[in-house]
Structure formats: structure tokens, C-alpha cells
CSV table of C-alpha atoms in Angstrom, one decimal:
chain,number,residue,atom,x,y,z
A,180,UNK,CA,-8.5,16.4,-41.7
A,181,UNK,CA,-10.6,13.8,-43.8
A,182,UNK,CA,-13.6,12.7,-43.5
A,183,UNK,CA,-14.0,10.2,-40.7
A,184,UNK,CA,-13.0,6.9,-41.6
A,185,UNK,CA,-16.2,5.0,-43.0
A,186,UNK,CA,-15.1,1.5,-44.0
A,187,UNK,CA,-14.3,0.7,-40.8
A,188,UNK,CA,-17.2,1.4,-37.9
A,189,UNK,CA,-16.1,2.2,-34.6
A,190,UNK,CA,-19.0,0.2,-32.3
A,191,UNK,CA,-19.4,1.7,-29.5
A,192,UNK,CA,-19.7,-1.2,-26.0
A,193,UNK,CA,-22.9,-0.6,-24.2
A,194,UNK,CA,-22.8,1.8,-21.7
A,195,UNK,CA,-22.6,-0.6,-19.0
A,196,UNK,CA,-18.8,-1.7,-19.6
A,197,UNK,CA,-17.8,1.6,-18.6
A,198,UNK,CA,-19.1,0.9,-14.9
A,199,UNK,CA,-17.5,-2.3,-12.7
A,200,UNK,CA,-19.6,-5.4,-13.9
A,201,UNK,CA,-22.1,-7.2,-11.8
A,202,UNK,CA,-21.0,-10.7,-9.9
A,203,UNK,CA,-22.0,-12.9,-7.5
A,204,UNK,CA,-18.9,-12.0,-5.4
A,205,UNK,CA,-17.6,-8.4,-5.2
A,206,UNK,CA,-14.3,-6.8,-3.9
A,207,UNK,CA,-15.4,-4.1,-1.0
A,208,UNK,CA,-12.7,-1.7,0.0
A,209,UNK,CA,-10.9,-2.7,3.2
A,210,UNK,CA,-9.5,0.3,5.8
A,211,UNK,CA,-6.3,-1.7,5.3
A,212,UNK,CA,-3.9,-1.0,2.5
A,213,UNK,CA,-2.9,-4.0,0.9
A,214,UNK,CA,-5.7,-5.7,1.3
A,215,UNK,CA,-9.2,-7.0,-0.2
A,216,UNK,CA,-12.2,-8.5,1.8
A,217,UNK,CA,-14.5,-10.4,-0.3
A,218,UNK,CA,-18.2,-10.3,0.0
A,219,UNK,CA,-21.2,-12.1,-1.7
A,220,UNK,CA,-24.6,-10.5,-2.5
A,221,UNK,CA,-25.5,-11.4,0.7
A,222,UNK,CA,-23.6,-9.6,2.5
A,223,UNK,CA,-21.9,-12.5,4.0
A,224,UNK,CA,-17.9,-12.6,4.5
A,225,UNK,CA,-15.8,-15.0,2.4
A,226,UNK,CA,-12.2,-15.9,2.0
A,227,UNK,CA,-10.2,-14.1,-0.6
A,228,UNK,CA,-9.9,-17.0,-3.4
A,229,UNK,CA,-6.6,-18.2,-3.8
A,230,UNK,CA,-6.6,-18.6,-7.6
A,231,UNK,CA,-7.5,-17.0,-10.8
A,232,UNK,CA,-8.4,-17.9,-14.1
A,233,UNK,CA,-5.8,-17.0,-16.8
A,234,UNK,CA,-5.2,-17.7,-20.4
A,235,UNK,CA,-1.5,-18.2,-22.1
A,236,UNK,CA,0.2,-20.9,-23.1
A,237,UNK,CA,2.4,-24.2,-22.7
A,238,UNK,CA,4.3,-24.4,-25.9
A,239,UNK,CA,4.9,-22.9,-28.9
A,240,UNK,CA,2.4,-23.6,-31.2
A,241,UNK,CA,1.0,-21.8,-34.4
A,242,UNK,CA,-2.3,-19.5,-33.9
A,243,UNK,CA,-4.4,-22.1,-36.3
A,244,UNK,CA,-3.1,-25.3,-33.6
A,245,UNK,CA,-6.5,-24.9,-31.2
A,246,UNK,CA,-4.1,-25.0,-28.5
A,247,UNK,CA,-2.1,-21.9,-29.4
A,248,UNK,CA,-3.9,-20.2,-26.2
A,249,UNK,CA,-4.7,-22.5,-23.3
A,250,UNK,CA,-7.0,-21.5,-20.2
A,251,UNK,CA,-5.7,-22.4,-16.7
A,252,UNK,CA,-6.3,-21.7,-12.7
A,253,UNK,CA,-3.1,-20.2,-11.6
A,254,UNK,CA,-2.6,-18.8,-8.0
A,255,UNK,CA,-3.1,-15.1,-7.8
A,256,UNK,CA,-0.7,-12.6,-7.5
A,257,UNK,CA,1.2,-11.6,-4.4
A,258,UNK,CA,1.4,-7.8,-4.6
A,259,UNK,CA,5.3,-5.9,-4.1
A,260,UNK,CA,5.0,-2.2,-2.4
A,261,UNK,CA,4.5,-0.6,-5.1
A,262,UNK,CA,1.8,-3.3,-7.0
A,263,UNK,CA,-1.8,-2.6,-7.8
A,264,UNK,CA,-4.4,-5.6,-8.3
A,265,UNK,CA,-6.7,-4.9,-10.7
A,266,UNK,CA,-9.8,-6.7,-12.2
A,267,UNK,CA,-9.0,-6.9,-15.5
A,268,UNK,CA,-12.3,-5.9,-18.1
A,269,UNK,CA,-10.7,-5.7,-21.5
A,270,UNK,CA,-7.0,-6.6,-23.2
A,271,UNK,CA,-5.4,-6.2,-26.8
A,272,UNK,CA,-3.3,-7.8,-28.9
A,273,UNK,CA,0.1,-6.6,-29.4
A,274,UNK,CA,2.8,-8.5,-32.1
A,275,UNK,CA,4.6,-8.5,-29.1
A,276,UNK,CA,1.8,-11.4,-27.6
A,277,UNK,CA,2.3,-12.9,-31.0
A,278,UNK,CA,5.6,-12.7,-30.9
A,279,UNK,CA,6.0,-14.2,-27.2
A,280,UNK,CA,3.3,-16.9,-28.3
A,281,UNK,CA,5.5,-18.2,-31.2
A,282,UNK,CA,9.3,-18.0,-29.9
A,283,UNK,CA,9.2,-17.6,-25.9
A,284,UNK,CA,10.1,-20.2,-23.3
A,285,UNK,CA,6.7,-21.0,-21.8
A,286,UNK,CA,8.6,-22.0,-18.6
A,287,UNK,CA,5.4,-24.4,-18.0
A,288,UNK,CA,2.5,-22.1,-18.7
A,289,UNK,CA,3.0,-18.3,-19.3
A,290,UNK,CA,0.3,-15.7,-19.2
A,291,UNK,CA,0.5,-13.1,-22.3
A,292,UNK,CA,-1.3,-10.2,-22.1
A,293,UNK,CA,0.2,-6.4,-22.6
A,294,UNK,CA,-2.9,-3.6,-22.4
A,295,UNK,CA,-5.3,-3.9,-19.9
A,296,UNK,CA,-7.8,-1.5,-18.6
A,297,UNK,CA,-9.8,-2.5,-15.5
A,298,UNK,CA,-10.6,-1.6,-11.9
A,299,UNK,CA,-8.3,-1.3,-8.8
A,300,UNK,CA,-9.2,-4.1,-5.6
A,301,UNK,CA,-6.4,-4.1,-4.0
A,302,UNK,CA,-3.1,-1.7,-3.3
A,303,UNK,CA,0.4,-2.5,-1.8
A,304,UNK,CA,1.7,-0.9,1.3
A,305,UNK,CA,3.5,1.8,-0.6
A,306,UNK,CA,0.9,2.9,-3.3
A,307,UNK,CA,0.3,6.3,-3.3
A,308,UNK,CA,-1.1,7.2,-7.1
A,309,UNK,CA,-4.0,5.1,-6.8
A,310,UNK,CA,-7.2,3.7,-4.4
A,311,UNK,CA,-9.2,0.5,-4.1
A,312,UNK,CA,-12.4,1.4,-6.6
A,313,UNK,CA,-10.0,3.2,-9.5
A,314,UNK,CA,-10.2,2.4,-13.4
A,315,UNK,CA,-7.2,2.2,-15.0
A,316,UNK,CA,-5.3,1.3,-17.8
A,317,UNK,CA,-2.1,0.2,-18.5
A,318,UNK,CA,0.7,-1.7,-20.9
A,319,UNK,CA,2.4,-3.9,-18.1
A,320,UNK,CA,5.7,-5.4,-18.1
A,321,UNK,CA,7.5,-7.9,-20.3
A,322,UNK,CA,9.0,-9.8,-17.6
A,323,UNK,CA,6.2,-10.3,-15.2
A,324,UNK,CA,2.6,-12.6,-16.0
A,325,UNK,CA,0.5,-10.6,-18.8
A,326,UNK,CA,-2.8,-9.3,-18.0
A,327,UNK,CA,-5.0,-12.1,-20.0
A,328,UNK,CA,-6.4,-13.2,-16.5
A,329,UNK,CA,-8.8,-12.5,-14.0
A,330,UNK,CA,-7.4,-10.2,-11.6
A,331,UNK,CA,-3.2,-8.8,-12.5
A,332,UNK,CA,-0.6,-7.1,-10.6
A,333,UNK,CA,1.4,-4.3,-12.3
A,334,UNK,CA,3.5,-1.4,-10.5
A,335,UNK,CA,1.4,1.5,-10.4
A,336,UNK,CA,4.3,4.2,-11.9
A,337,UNK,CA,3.1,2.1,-14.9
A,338,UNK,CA,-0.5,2.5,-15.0
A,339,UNK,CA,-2.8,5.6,-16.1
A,340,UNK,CA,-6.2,6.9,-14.9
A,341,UNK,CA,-8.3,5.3,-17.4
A,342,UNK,CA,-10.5,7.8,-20.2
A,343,UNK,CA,-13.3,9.0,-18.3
A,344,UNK,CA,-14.5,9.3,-21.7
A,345,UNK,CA,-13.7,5.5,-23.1
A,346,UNK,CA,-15.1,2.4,-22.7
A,347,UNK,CA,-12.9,-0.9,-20.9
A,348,UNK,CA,-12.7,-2.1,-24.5
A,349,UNK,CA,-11.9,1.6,-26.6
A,350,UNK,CA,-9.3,2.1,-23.3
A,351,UNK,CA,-7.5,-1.1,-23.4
A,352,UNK,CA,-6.3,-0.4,-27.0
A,353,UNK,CA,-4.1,2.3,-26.4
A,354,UNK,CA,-1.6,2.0,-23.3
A,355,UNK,CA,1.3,-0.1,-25.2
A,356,UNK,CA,1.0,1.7,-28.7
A,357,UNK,CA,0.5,5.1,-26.8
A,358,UNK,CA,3.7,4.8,-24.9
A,359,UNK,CA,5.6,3.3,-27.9
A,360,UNK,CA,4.4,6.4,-29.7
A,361,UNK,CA,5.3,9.0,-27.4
A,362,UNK,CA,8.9,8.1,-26.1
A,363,UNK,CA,9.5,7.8,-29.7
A,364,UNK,CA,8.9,11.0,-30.5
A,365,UNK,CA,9.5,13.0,-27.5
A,366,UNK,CA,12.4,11.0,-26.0
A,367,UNK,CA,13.7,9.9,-28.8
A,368,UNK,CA,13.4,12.2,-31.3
A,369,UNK,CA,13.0,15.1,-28.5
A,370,UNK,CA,10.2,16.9,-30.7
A,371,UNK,CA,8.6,19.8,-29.0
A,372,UNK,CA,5.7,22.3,-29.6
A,373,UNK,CA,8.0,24.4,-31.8
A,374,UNK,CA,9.7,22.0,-33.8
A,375,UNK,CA,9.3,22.3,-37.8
A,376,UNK,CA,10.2,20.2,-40.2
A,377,UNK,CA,8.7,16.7,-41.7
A,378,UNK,CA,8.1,13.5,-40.0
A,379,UNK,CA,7.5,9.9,-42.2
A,380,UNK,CA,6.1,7.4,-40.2
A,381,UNK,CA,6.3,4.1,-41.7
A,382,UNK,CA,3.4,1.7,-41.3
A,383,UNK,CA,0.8,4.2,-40.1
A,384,UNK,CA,-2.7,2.3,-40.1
A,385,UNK,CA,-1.0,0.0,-36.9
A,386,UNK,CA,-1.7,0.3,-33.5
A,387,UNK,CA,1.4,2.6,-32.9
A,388,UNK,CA,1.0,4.9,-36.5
A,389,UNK,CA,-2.7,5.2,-35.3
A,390,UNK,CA,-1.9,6.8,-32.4
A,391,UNK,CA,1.5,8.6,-33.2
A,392,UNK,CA,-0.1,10.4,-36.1
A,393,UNK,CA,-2.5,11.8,-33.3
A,394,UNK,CA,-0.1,12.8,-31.4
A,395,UNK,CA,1.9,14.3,-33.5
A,396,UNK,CA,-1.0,16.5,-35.1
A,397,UNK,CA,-2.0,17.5,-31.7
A,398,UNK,CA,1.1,18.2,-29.6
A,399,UNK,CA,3.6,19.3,-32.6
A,400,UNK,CA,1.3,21.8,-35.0
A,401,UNK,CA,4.6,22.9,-36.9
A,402,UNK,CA,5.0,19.3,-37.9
A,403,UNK,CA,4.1,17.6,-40.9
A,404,UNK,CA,3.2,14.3,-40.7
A,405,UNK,CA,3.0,11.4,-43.7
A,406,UNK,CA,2.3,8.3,-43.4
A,407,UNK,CA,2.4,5.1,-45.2
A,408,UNK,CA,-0.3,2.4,-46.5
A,409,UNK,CA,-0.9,0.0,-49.3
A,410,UNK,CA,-4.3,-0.2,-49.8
A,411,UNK,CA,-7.5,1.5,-50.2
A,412,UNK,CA,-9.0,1.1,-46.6
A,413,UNK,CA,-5.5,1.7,-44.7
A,414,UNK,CA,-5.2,4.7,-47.0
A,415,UNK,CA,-8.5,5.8,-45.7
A,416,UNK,CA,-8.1,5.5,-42.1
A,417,UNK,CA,-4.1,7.2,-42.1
A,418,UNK,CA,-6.2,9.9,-43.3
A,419,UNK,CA,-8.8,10.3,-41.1
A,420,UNK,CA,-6.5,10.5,-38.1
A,421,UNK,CA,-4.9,13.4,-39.5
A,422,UNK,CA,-1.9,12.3,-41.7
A,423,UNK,CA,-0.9,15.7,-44.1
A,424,UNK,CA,-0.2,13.0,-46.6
A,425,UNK,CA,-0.4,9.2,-47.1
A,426,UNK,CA,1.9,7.3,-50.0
A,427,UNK,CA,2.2,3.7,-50.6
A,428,UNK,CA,5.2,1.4,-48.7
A,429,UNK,CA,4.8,-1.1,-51.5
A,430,UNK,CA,7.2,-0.8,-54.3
A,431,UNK,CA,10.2,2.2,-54.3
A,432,UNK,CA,9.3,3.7,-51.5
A,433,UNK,CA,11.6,6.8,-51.1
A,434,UNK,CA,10.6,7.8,-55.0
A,435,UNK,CA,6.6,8.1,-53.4
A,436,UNK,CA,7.7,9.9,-50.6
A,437,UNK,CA,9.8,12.0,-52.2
A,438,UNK,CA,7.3,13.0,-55.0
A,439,UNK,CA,5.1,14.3,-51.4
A,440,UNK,CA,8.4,15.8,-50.1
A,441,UNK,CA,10.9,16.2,-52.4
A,442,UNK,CA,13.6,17.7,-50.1
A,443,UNK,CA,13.2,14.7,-48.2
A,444,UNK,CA,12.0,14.3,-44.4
A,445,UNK,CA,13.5,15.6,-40.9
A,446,UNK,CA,12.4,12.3,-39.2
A,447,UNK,CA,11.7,8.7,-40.2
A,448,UNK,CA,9.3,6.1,-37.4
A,449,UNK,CA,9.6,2.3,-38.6
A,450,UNK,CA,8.4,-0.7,-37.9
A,451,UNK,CA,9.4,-1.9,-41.1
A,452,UNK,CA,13.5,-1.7,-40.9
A,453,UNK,CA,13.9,-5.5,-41.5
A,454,UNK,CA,12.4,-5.3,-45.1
A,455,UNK,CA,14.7,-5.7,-47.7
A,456,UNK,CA,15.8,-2.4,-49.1
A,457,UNK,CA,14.4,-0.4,-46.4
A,458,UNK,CA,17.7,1.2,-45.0
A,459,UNK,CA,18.5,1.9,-48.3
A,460,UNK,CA,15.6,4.1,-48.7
A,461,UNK,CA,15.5,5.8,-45.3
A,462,UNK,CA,19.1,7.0,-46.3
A,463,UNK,CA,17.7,8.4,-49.4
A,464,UNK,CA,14.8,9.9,-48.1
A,465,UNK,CA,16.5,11.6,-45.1
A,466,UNK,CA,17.3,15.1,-44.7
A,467,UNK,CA,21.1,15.3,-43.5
A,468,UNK,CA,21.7,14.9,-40.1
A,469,UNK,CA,18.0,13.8,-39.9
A,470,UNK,CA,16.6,10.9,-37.2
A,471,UNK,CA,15.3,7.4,-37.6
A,472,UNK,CA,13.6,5.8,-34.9
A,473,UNK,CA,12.9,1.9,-35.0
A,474,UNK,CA,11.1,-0.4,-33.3
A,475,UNK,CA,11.0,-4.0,-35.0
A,476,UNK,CA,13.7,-6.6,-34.8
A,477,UNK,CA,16.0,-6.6,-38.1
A,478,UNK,CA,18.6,-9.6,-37.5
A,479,UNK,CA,21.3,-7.2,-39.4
A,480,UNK,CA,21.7,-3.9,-39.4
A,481,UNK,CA,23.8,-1.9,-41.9
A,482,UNK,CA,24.7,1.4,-40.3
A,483,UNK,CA,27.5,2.8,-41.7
A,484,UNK,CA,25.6,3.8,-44.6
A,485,UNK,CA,24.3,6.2,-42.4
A,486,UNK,CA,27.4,7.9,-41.9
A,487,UNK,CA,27.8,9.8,-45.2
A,488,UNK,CA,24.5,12.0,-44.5
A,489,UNK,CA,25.3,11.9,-40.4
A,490,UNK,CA,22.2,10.4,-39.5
A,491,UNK,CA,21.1,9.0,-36.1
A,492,UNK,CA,19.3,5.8,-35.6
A,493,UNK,CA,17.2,5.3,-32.0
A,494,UNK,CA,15.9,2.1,-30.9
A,495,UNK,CA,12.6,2.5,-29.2
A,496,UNK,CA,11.5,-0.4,-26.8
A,497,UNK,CA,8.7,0.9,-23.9
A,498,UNK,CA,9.3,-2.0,-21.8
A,499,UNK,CA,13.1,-1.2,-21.3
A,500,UNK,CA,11.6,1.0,-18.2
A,501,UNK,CA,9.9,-1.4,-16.8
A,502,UNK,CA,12.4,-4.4,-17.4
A,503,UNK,CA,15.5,-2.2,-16.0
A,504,UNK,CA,13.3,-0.3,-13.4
A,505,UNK,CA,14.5,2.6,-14.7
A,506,UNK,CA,14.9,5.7,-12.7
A,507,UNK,CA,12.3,7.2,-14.3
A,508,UNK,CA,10.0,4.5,-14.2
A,509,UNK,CA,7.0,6.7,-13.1
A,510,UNK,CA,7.4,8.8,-16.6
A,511,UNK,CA,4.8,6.3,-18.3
A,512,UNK,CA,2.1,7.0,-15.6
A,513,UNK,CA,2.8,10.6,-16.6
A,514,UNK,CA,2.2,9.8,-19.9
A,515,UNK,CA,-1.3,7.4,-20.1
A,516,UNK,CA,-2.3,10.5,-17.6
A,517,UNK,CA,-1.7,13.3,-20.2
A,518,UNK,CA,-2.6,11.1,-23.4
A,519,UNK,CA,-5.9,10.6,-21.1
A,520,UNK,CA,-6.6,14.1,-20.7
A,521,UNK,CA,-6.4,14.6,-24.6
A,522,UNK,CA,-8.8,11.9,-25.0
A,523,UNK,CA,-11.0,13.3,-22.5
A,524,UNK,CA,-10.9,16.7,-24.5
A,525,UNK,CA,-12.1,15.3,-27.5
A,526,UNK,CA,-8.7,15.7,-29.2
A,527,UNK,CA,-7.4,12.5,-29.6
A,528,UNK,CA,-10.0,9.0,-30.0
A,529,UNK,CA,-9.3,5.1,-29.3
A,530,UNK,CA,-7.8,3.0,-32.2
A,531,UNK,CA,-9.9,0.2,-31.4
A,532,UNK,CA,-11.2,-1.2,-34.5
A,533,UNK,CA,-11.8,-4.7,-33.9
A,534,UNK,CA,-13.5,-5.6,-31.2
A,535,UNK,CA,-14.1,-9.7,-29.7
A,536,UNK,CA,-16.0,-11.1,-26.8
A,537,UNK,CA,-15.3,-12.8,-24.0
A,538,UNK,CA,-11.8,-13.1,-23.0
A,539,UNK,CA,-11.7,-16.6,-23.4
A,540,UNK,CA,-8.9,-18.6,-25.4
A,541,UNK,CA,-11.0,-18.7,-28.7
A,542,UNK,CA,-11.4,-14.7,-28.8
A,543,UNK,CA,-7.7,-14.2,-27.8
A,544,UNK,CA,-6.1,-16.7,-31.1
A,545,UNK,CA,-9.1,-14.7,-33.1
A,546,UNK,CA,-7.1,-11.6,-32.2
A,547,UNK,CA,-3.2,-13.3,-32.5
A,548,UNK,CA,-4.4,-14.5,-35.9
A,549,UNK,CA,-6.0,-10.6,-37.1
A,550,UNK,CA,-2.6,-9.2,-35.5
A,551,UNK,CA,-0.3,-12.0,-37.2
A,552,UNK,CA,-1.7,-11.9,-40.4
A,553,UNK,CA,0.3,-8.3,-40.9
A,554,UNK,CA,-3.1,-6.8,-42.3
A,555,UNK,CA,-4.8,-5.7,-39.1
A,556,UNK,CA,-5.7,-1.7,-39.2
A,557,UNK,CA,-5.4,0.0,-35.5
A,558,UNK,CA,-6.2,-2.0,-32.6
A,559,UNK,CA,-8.0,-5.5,-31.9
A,560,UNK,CA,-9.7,-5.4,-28.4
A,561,UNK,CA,-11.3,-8.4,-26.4
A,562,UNK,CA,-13.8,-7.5,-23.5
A,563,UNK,CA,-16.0,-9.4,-21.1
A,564,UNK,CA,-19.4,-8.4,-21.3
């Protein structure tokens, strides 16, 4: 592996943000399941506030319009059965909050949000994974209110223990990319421990290459991974995560990756399929019978030229679980869990890069603008001190 990556420092938070933040009202944990008493540094008993603060938006707007993001008091979430509430301490920004920013029905004012990492307060009657008092962290669900608020509700088959070993702000990077990255390869592209072969993943310095090269390194040794990049600091950080090679997407990119592999690659990752030209190239970088597996949204899709080397295209999508409440819902808590435990070992790190404070409306269009300006390397992070 390279040299760590020098251009860009990783600050670490202080090492307060790893323990639940001092306020003048605290959650205490109630006997009763499903339930949260609230108590001031007095001691005295209060009622449970009614509503939160949460930041989204009201129309679509472009991220330089100072109204992009808007802040609001919204009523706070009734829990289902299976819900957790947690106190949200850090989010990130996904193109999929830039995305929803830019194109979605606000239906009024709609909260974006998908990463979190924060403390439980509060359990519904069925929760079993989790208690009142544990840090999590978790990608959420495309059809419910995102986690850029106070306090959010999320199904806990959904959620992960938290990185002992990771800040709120290092841990709220990962959930969305890390699940992204992982059904991609394992469900998708069913790699095990003994596969062999060559794997291209297209785009590698963003938030989901970051981590998938990681994984890949770690959980599939007989793999070889390349990545791509276009510039001298990208190149740098593919490269200190682990890529066996990194060649530039700019330009004819099967005749660069075939000068790396010239019998061509076992398995493509893309989040670049809509580019002009870019089908073209997987075909003729492609092994026969080899895999692509995409997860951007190409308005036209030319598959049959597929067919002549009998190659399969996946569609990767981690909130199709979550959005169909899929029978195996509970696989992406498996998964934060193990991708946690490999953190905790000191064998995979945080792509947080980019870190802004507090989560307030400013910080958040500072991160849609990083994220929409298509040049962002790993993750961008906002935290409340």
C-alpha cells in the first residue's frame, strides 16, 4: 500500500464528540420501552418537547440560491415497532441529498439527510437490537424524513453499532457508501474470499470507491483492484486506500486500463455509465462473461451490445431494502456491524475528508455545493460541536 495520503489531512474531532454532548436538557432512560422522560440539570421533570428542529427544503432551488436548505420546527417523530429515536451528532452529504434537493417534490418542506451517527433516546415496543443510551450509525431510508434534524426515527434492522473507534463525524461518513459498496460486491457480484480475478472500479476517490476499494483489499485478498482518477490528488488518495493500480477515466479509457490489464477485467463498479462512450468501453474492457455493476441514473441504456461477450449488468440501489421492506431488511444492520468491527481492528479507516460545523443550513449547502461540484474526494461530514 502507498504512503498515506498527504494532500489531504484527516483532522481528527476532539475527543469529546465521541461521548453524548452536554445540554441543558438531557434524555434519561425510562423502565418503559418506547419511551423517553426528559430531565433538566436540575433534576426537575419536564414534558417531552413536541417539536424538533430540522433542516430541508421547500422548493427546488440551486445550492448558490441562500435558500437551497431552509431550517424549520417540525413535530417529532412518532416511533413504529420496530423505530429507534436517535439524537442525531453528525450527517453527510450524499449526491442522492443533492439529487433530492434539485428534482424532488418537497411536498411542503422535506427533511434530506441520509448518514447519520448519533445516540439512541428512545426504542419502540418491538426493538430488540438496540437500548436507550446506544451510538449508532446508519444510512436511513429514501422514503421517510432524512436525518438533518434534531432527533430521527429509522428502523433499527437498518442501523449499526457505531465504530467504537470513530468519532460522530469520521462515523457518519460511511453507512450509505458502505452499504452501496458491499451489496455491490457481495450481492451483486457474489465475490467471496476465494475469488480471483480483476475488479475496475470506476470513479474510485468518491465516497463509495473510497470505501469499496477497502473492502475489497481486505475481504477478497485474491482480488485485484484498480481504480480510476483524473488528477494528481485523487490519484494520490485511490492509492493510499489500497488500489493495485490507478489509471485516468479522462480520455479513452479502456486503452488505460487495458495497458494496466491487458486481458481485460473480471468485474467493472460504475458510477459513471451515463457518460458518453462509457458502455462502449466497459464492453471492451470486459473479460467474457464478465460483470458490471451500476449505480447512477443513465436516461438510455444500450444493452444489447452486451450480448456478443455474454455479459451481465446489476443495478445496485441500497435503499431498494428499505423502500420495499425487503425480507431481508435486517442484512444492512449485519453489515454496518461487520464493516464496524473491521474498523475497530484497525483494517479499514473513515473516508471523511471534509469536515463542516454546525449542522445548520449554511454548513449543509457548503457540503451540497463540495458534493455537486463532481470534484469532491471521499466524504464531506457536518457535526455539532
Amino acid at each position: 500500500m502507498a504512503a498515506p495520503y498527504a494532500s489531504l489531512p484527516r483532522p481528527r474531532r476532539p475527543s469529546h464528540l465521541t461521548e453524548p454532548v452536554s445540554m441543558s436538557t438531557r434524555p434519561t432512560h425510562s423502565p418503559t420501552r418506547g419511551t423517553t422522560v426528559m430531565t433538566d440539570t436540575t433534576g426537575a421533570r419536564t414534558s417531552e418537547p413536541t417539536l424538533m428542529r430540522a433542516i430541508g427544503f421547500t422548493r427546488n432551488r440551486p445550492v448558490d440560491d441562500p435558500d437551497a436548505l431552509v431550517e424549520r420546527d417540525v413535530p417529532r417523530p412518532e416511533l413504529g415497532p420496530h423505530d429507534l429515536l436517535v439524537e442525531v451528532r453528525a450527517v453527510s452529504v450524499n449526491p442522492v441529498d443533492v439529487k433530492q434537493r434539485a428534482h424532488a417534490d418537497a411536498h411542503g418542506f422535506r427533511v434530506l439527510g441520509y448518514d447519520a451517527a448519533g445516540v439512541v433516546v428512545a426504542t419502540g415496543d418491538a426493538v430488540t437490537l438496540f437500548e436507550i443510551g446506544d451510538h449508532v450509525y446508519y444510512a436511513g431510508a429514501l422514503n421517510r424524513p432524512g436525518s438533518n434534524s434534531q432527533v430521527h426515527a429509522v428502523d433499527e434492522r437498518i442501523v449499526g453499532r457505531k465504530p467504537a473507534s470513530l468519532d460522530w463525524a469520521d462515523a457518519a461518513a460511511l453507512p450509505l457508501t458502505t452499504l452501496t459498496a458491499y451489496e455491490a460486491l457481495f450481492d451483486k457480484l457474489h465475490l467471496t474470499p476465494s475469488s480471483a480475478g480483476t475488479l475496475l472500479i470506476v470513479g474510485a476517490a468518491g465516497g463509495v470507491g473510497s470505501i469499496m476499494i477497502q473492502l475489497a483489499k481486505v475481504l477478497l485478498p485474491g482480488v485485484r483492484a484498480i481504480g480510476t482518477a483524473s488528477r494528481p490528488e485523487t490519484t494520490d488518495w485511490v492509492m493510499s486506500l489500497g488500489a493495485d493500480a490507478v489509471v485516468d477515466h479522462h480520455g479513452d479509457i479502456a486503452a488505460h486500463v487495458l495497458e494496466v490489464a491487458p486481458d481485460g477485467v473480471d468485474w467493472i463498479f460504475t458510477a459513471a455509465s451515463a457518460v458518453p462512450g462509457a458502455i462502449e468501453a466497459y464492453v471492451r474492457i470486459a473479460k467474457p462473461f464478465g460483470q458490471i455493476v451500476a449505480i447512477d441514473d443513465p436516461s438510455h441504456l444500450d444493452v444489447v451490445s452486451l450480448k456478443t461477450k455474454a455479459l451481465s449488468w446489476h443495478w445496485e440501489f441500497m435503499f431498494a431494502r428499505s423502500m420495499h421492506d425487503a425480507a431481508d431488511l435486517i442484512e444492512q444492520h449485519r453489515i454496518l456491524n461487520r464493516v464496524a468491527e473491521l474498523i475497530d481492528e484497525g483494517r479499514v479507516r473513515s473516508t471523511a475528508t471534509e469536515y463542516l460545523s454546525p449542522v445548520d443550513p449554511e454548513q449543509l449547502i457548503t457540503a451540497h455545493r463540495i458534493v455537486e461540484s463532481g470534484r469532491s474526494i471521499g466524504k464531506v461530514v457536518v457535526f455539532d460541536e
